[in-house]
PDB file of C-alpha atoms in Angstrom:
ATOM      1  CA  MET A   1      -6.151  23.965   1.390  1.00  0.00           C
ATOM      2  CA  ARG A   2      -6.747  22.458  -2.056  1.00  0.00           C
ATOM      3  CA  LYS A   3      -4.481  19.480  -1.269  1.00  0.00           C
ATOM      4  CA  ILE A   4      -6.308  18.808   2.001  1.00  0.00           C
ATOM      5  CA  LEU A   5      -9.674  18.955   0.271  1.00  0.00           C
ATOM      6  CA  SER A   6      -8.413  16.637  -2.483  1.00  0.00           C
ATOM      7  CA  LEU A   7      -7.091  14.196   0.094  1.00  0.00           C
ATOM      8  CA  LEU A   8     -10.410  14.173   1.954  1.00  0.00           C
ATOM      9  CA  VAL A   9     -12.330  13.521  -1.269  1.00  0.00           C
ATOM     10  CA  VAL A  10      -9.954  10.681  -2.165  1.00  0.00           C
ATOM     11  CA  LEU A  11     -10.254   9.145   1.299  1.00  0.00           C
ATOM     12  CA  VAL A  12     -14.052   9.256   1.188  1.00  0.00           C
ATOM     13  CA  LEU A  13     -14.023   7.681  -2.278  1.00  0.00           C
ATOM     14  CA  MET A  14     -11.563   5.002  -1.158  1.00  0.00           C
ATOM     15  CA  ILE A  15     -13.691   4.116   1.861  1.00  0.00           C
ATOM     16  CA  PHE A  16     -16.838   4.020  -0.239  1.00  0.00           C
ATOM     17  CA  LEU A  17     -15.260   1.997  -3.051  1.00  0.00           C
ATOM     18  CA  GLY A  18     -13.485  -0.317  -0.613  1.00  0.00           C
ATOM     19  CA  ALA A  19     -16.684  -1.045   1.280  1.00  0.00           C
ATOM     20  CA  CYS A  20     -18.502  -1.856  -1.948  1.00  0.00           C
ATOM     21  CA  SER A  21     -15.857  -4.012  -3.579  1.00  0.00           C
ATOM     22  CA  SER A  22     -13.537  -5.499  -0.981  1.00  0.00           C
ATOM     23  CA  PRO A  23     -13.402  -9.316  -0.986  1.00  0.00           C
ATOM     24  CA  THR A  24     -13.967 -11.375   2.111  1.00  0.00           C
ATOM     25  CA  ALA A  25     -10.876 -12.686   3.896  1.00  0.00           C
ATOM     26  CA  ASN A  26     -11.219 -16.114   2.248  1.00  0.00           C
ATOM     27  CA  GLU A  27     -11.791 -14.693  -1.230  1.00  0.00           C
ATOM     28  CA  GLY A  28      -8.713 -12.466  -0.988  1.00  0.00           C
ATOM     29  CA  ALA A  29      -6.556 -15.393   0.089  1.00  0.00           C
ATOM     30  CA  THR A  30      -7.625 -17.726  -2.715  1.00  0.00           C
ATOM     31  CA  LYS A  31      -8.081 -15.389  -5.665  1.00  0.00           C
ATOM     32  CA  ASN A  32      -5.203 -14.302  -7.916  1.00  0.00           C
ATOM     33  CA  ASN A  33      -5.400 -10.507  -7.645  1.00  0.00           C
ATOM     34  CA  SER A  34      -2.020  -9.657  -9.129  1.00  0.00           C
ATOM     35  CA  TYR A  35      -2.140  -7.902 -12.467  1.00  0.00           C
ATOM     36  CA  GLU A  36      -0.801  -4.920 -14.328  1.00  0.00           C
ATOM     37  CA  LYS A  37      -3.035  -3.078 -16.747  1.00  0.00           C
ATOM     38  CA  GLU A  38      -0.869  -0.090 -17.662  1.00  0.00           C
ATOM     39  CA  ASN A  39       1.039  -1.918 -20.412  1.00  0.00           C
ATOM     40  CA  GLY A  40      -1.940  -4.057 -21.390  1.00  0.00           C
ATOM     41  CA  GLU A  41      -0.404  -7.236 -20.011  1.00  0.00           C
ATOM     42  CA  GLU A  42      -1.316  -9.347 -17.039  1.00  0.00           C
ATOM     43  CA  LYS A  43       1.360 -10.786 -14.796  1.00  0.00           C
ATOM     44  CA  ASP A  44       0.949 -13.763 -12.502  1.00  0.00           C
ATOM     45  CA  PRO A  45       2.493 -13.544  -9.050  1.00  0.00           C
ATOM     46  CA  PRO A  46       5.522 -15.698  -8.365  1.00  0.00           C
ATOM     47  CA  GLY A  47       4.763 -18.942  -6.537  1.00  0.00           C
ATOM     48  CA  GLY A  48       4.397 -18.044  -2.890  1.00  0.00           C
ATOM     49  CA  GLU A  49       4.371 -14.920  -0.797  1.00  0.00           C
ATOM     50  CA  LYS A  50       7.142 -12.356  -1.214  1.00  0.00           C
ATOM     51  CA  CYS A  51       8.905 -11.510   2.061  1.00  0.00           C
ATOM     52  CA  VAL A  52      11.219  -8.506   2.376  1.00  0.00           C
ATOM     53  CA  VAL A  53      13.435  -7.000   5.046  1.00  0.00           C
ATOM     54  CA  SER A  54      14.455  -3.411   5.715  1.00  0.00           C
ATOM     55  CA  GLY A  55      16.170  -1.760   2.745  1.00  0.00           C
ATOM     56  CA  GLU A  56      14.600  -4.026   0.101  1.00  0.00           C
ATOM     57  CA  GLU A  57      12.384  -2.968  -2.774  1.00  0.00           C
ATOM     58  CA  VAL A  58       8.781  -3.946  -2.152  1.00  0.00           C
ATOM     59  CA  LEU A  59       7.281  -2.881  -5.454  1.00  0.00           C
ATOM     60  CA  ASN A  60       8.359  -1.471  -8.803  1.00  0.00           C
ATOM     61  CA  ALA A  61       5.329  -1.306 -11.099  1.00  0.00           C
ATOM     62  CA  ALA A  62       3.116   1.165 -12.957  1.00  0.00           C
ATOM     63  CA  GLY A  63       5.821   3.829 -12.617  1.00  0.00           C
ATOM     64  CA  VAL A  64       5.870   3.570  -8.815  1.00  0.00           C
ATOM     65  CA  ARG A  65       8.816   2.309  -6.769  1.00  0.00           C
ATOM     66  CA  ILE A  66       8.389   1.440  -3.066  1.00  0.00           C
ATOM     67  CA  VAL A  67      11.277   0.532  -0.743  1.00  0.00           C
ATOM     68  CA  TYR A  68      10.638  -0.835   2.762  1.00  0.00           C
ATOM     69  CA  LEU A  69      12.704   1.122   5.327  1.00  0.00           C
ATOM     70  CA  GLY A  70      11.737  -0.829   8.446  1.00  0.00           C
ATOM     71  CA  MET A  71       9.785  -0.306  11.637  1.00  0.00           C
ATOM     72  CA  ILE A  72       9.457   3.123  13.222  1.00  0.00           C
ATOM     73  CA  GLU A  73       8.564   3.192  16.928  1.00  0.00           C
ATOM     74  CA  GLU A  74       9.266   6.758  18.010  1.00  0.00           C
ATOM     75  CA  ASP A  75       5.834   8.186  17.250  1.00  0.00           C
ATOM     76  CA  LEU A  76       2.464   7.949  18.946  1.00  0.00           C
ATOM     77  CA  TYR A  77       1.480   5.364  16.331  1.00  0.00           C
ATOM     78  CA  PRO A  78       4.279   2.937  15.484  1.00  0.00           C
ATOM     79  CA  GLY A  79       4.372   1.490  12.009  1.00  0.00           C
ATOM     80  CA  LEU A  80       6.289   0.507   8.917  1.00  0.00           C
ATOM     81  CA  LEU A  81       8.102   3.184   6.950  1.00  0.00           C
ATOM     82  CA  PHE A  82       8.455   3.273   3.155  1.00  0.00           C
ATOM     83  CA  GLU A  83      10.270   5.378   0.570  1.00  0.00           C
ATOM     84  CA  VAL A  84       7.950   5.989  -2.383  1.00  0.00           C
ATOM     85  CA  VAL A  85       8.775   7.446  -5.816  1.00  0.00           C
ATOM     86  CA  ASN A  86       6.352   8.173  -8.660  1.00  0.00           C
ATOM     87  CA  ASN A  87       8.360   7.895 -11.878  1.00  0.00           C
ATOM     88  CA  GLY A  88       5.160   7.777 -13.939  1.00  0.00           C
ATOM     89  CA  THR A  89       3.565  10.505 -16.016  1.00  0.00           C
ATOM     90  CA  HIS A  90       0.355  10.863 -14.012  1.00  0.00           C
ATOM     91  CA  ARG A  91      -0.744  11.558 -10.440  1.00  0.00           C
ATOM     92  CA  VAL A  92      -1.287   8.357  -8.470  1.00  0.00           C
ATOM     93  CA  ASN A  93      -2.904   7.236  -5.247  1.00  0.00           C
ATOM     94  CA  ILE A  94      -1.283   4.299  -3.475  1.00  0.00           C
ATOM     95  CA  GLN A  95      -3.401   2.290  -1.072  1.00  0.00           C
ATOM     96  CA  THR A  96      -2.615  -0.696   1.107  1.00  0.00           C
ATOM     97  CA  SER A  97      -5.190  -3.413   1.679  1.00  0.00           C
ATOM     98  CA  ASP A  98      -5.418  -6.890   3.215  1.00  0.00           C
ATOM     99  CA  VAL A  99      -3.146  -5.708   6.043  1.00  0.00           C
ATOM    100  CA  LEU A 100      -2.436  -8.497   8.538  1.00  0.00           C
ATOM    101  CA  VAL A 101      -0.111  -8.577  11.542  1.00  0.00           C
ATOM    102  CA  ASN A 102       1.220 -12.069  12.371  1.00  0.00           C
ATOM    103  CA  ASP A 103      -1.334 -13.530   9.922  1.00  0.00           C
ATOM    104  CA  SER A 104      -4.218 -12.865  12.304  1.00  0.00           C
ATOM    105  CA  ILE A 105      -4.691  -9.232  13.394  1.00  0.00           C
ATOM    106  CA  GLU A 106      -6.272  -6.960  10.786  1.00  0.00           C
ATOM    107  CA  GLY A 107      -4.587  -3.612  10.262  1.00  0.00           C
ATOM    108  CA  PHE A 108      -5.842  -0.379   8.780  1.00  0.00           C
ATOM    109  CA  PRO A 109      -5.361   0.551   5.128  1.00  0.00           C
ATOM    110  CA  SER A 110      -3.177   3.554   4.354  1.00  0.00           C
ATOM    111  CA  TYR A 111      -3.181   6.048   1.483  1.00  0.00           C
ATOM    112  CA  LEU A 112      -0.637   8.254  -0.253  1.00  0.00           C
ATOM    113  CA  ASN A 113      -0.993  10.641  -3.210  1.00  0.00           C
ATOM    114  CA  LEU A 114       1.994  11.424  -5.426  1.00  0.00           C
ATOM    115  CA  ASP A 115       2.389  13.795  -8.356  1.00  0.00           C
ATOM    116  CA  PRO A 116       4.485  12.771 -11.377  1.00  0.00           C
ATOM    117  CA  GLY A 117       8.191  12.816 -10.465  1.00  0.00           C
ATOM    118  CA  GLU A 118       7.463  13.211  -6.746  1.00  0.00           C
ATOM    119  CA  LYS A 119       9.588  11.334  -4.213  1.00  0.00           C
ATOM    120  CA  LYS A 120       8.779  10.776  -0.552  1.00  0.00           C
ATOM    121  CA  PRO A 121      12.045   9.567   1.052  1.00  0.00           C
ATOM    122  CA  ASP A 122      10.247   8.567   4.239  1.00  0.00           C
ATOM    123  CA  GLY A 123       6.785   9.751   3.406  1.00  0.00           C
ATOM    124  CA  HIS A 124       4.575   6.710   3.681  1.00  0.00           C
ATOM    125  CA  ARG A 125       3.739   4.945   6.900  1.00  0.00           C
ATOM    126  CA  GLN A 126       1.632   1.863   7.504  1.00  0.00           C
ATOM    127  CA  ILE A 127       0.317   2.287  11.061  1.00  0.00           C
ATOM    128  CA  ILE A 128       0.204  -0.779  13.296  1.00  0.00           C
ATOM    129  CA  PRO A 129      -2.999  -1.375  15.337  1.00  0.00           C
ATOM    130  CA  GLU A 130      -2.752  -0.041  18.912  1.00  0.00           C
ATOM    131  CA  ASP A 131      -3.484  -3.365  20.575  1.00  0.00           C
ATOM    132  CA  VAL A 132      -0.409  -5.065  19.067  1.00  0.00           C
ATOM    133  CA  ALA A 133       2.714  -5.254  21.214  1.00  0.00           C
ATOM    134  CA  ILE A 134       5.661  -4.202  19.046  1.00  0.00           C
ATOM    135  CA  SER A 135       7.868  -6.936  20.503  1.00  0.00           C
ATOM    136  CA  ALA A 136       5.286  -9.576  19.467  1.00  0.00           C
ATOM    137  CA  ILE A 137       5.323  -8.686  15.763  1.00  0.00           C
ATOM    138  CA  GLU A 138       6.874 -11.379  13.602  1.00  0.00           C
ATOM    139  CA  LYS A 139       5.642 -10.217  10.201  1.00  0.00           C
ATOM    140  CA  ILE A 140       3.222  -7.828   8.587  1.00  0.00           C
ATOM    141  CA  SER A 141       1.661  -8.596   5.230  1.00  0.00           C
ATOM    142  CA  MET A 142      -0.273  -6.350   2.860  1.00  0.00           C
ATOM    143  CA  ARG A 143      -1.175  -5.698  -0.729  1.00  0.00           C
ATOM    144  CA  PHE A 144      -0.440  -2.445  -2.593  1.00  0.00           C
ATOM    145  CA  ILE A 145      -2.980  -0.992  -5.028  1.00  0.00           C
ATOM    146  CA  ILE A 146      -2.053   1.862  -7.370  1.00  0.00           C
ATOM    147  CA  TYR A 147      -4.747   4.099  -8.799  1.00  0.00           C
ATOM    148  CA  LYS A 148      -4.385   6.685 -11.533  1.00  0.00           C
ATOM    149  CA  ALA A 149      -5.876   9.842 -10.028  1.00  0.00           C
ATOM    150  CA  GLU A 150      -7.346  11.513 -13.118  1.00  0.00           C
ATOM    151  CA  PRO A 151      -9.410   9.785 -14.415  1.00  0.00           C
ATOM    152  CA  TRP A 152      -9.780   7.568 -11.366  1.00  0.00           C
ATOM    153  CA  GLU A 153      -8.884   3.973 -12.283  1.00  0.00           C
ATOM    154  CA  GLU A 154      -6.962   1.088 -10.793  1.00  0.00           C
ATOM    155  CA  ILE A 155      -3.764   0.423 -12.746  1.00  0.00           C
ATOM    156  CA  TYR A 156      -1.938  -2.115 -10.578  1.00  0.00           C
ATOM    157  CA  GLN A 157      -2.545  -4.475  -7.667  1.00  0.00           C
ATOM    158  CA  SER A 158       0.310  -6.416  -6.113  1.00  0.00           C
ATOM    159  CA  GLU A 159       0.325  -9.876  -4.661  1.00  0.00           C
ATOM    160  CA  VAL A 160       0.427 -10.061  -0.862  1.00  0.00           C
ATOM    161  CA  ILE A 161       3.858  -8.948   0.348  1.00  0.00           C
ATOM    162  CA  SER A 162       5.211  -9.703   3.830  1.00  0.00           C
ATOM    163  CA  MET A 163       7.705  -7.610   5.757  1.00  0.00           C
ATOM    164  CA  LYS A 164       9.755  -8.498   8.780  1.00  0.00           C
ATOM    165  CA  PRO A 165       9.574  -5.563  11.198  1.00  0.00           C
ATOM    166  CA  PHE A 166      13.216  -5.527  12.283  1.00  0.00           C
TER     167      PHE A 166
END
């Protein structure tokens, strides 16, 4: 019950904070939002958008490792599946933002909480909007944001990363 209540509080905070601080589509595309604060150093994104295929590492920063596992279609809501590991020393919340399907259809953000040392072998799913035909998907792009849960603060934000669904 405590985990469910915590998740609901986090979701409400994420929606509230996202509505207050999310950039417009043009701002997000032109602004350099990639940085890492945990080690006190900022990192510039490599030139261009990173594109990964199934089995490749999407992110390894701030103690969090994310591997893209590919498209999953067998559920009511198809989506992308990820393996996520928190190798850090604190509880984290991982959020996706700027989700786009085929560079034009906006997707929904997703959230995942992980305790220190916790691994979700197939525990994170980015749901694809209902009105998108699976066979028409060429790529899905998104940004990952990692928050330290206690005290609540953003510790990492990735550049936009694209994934090929199959």
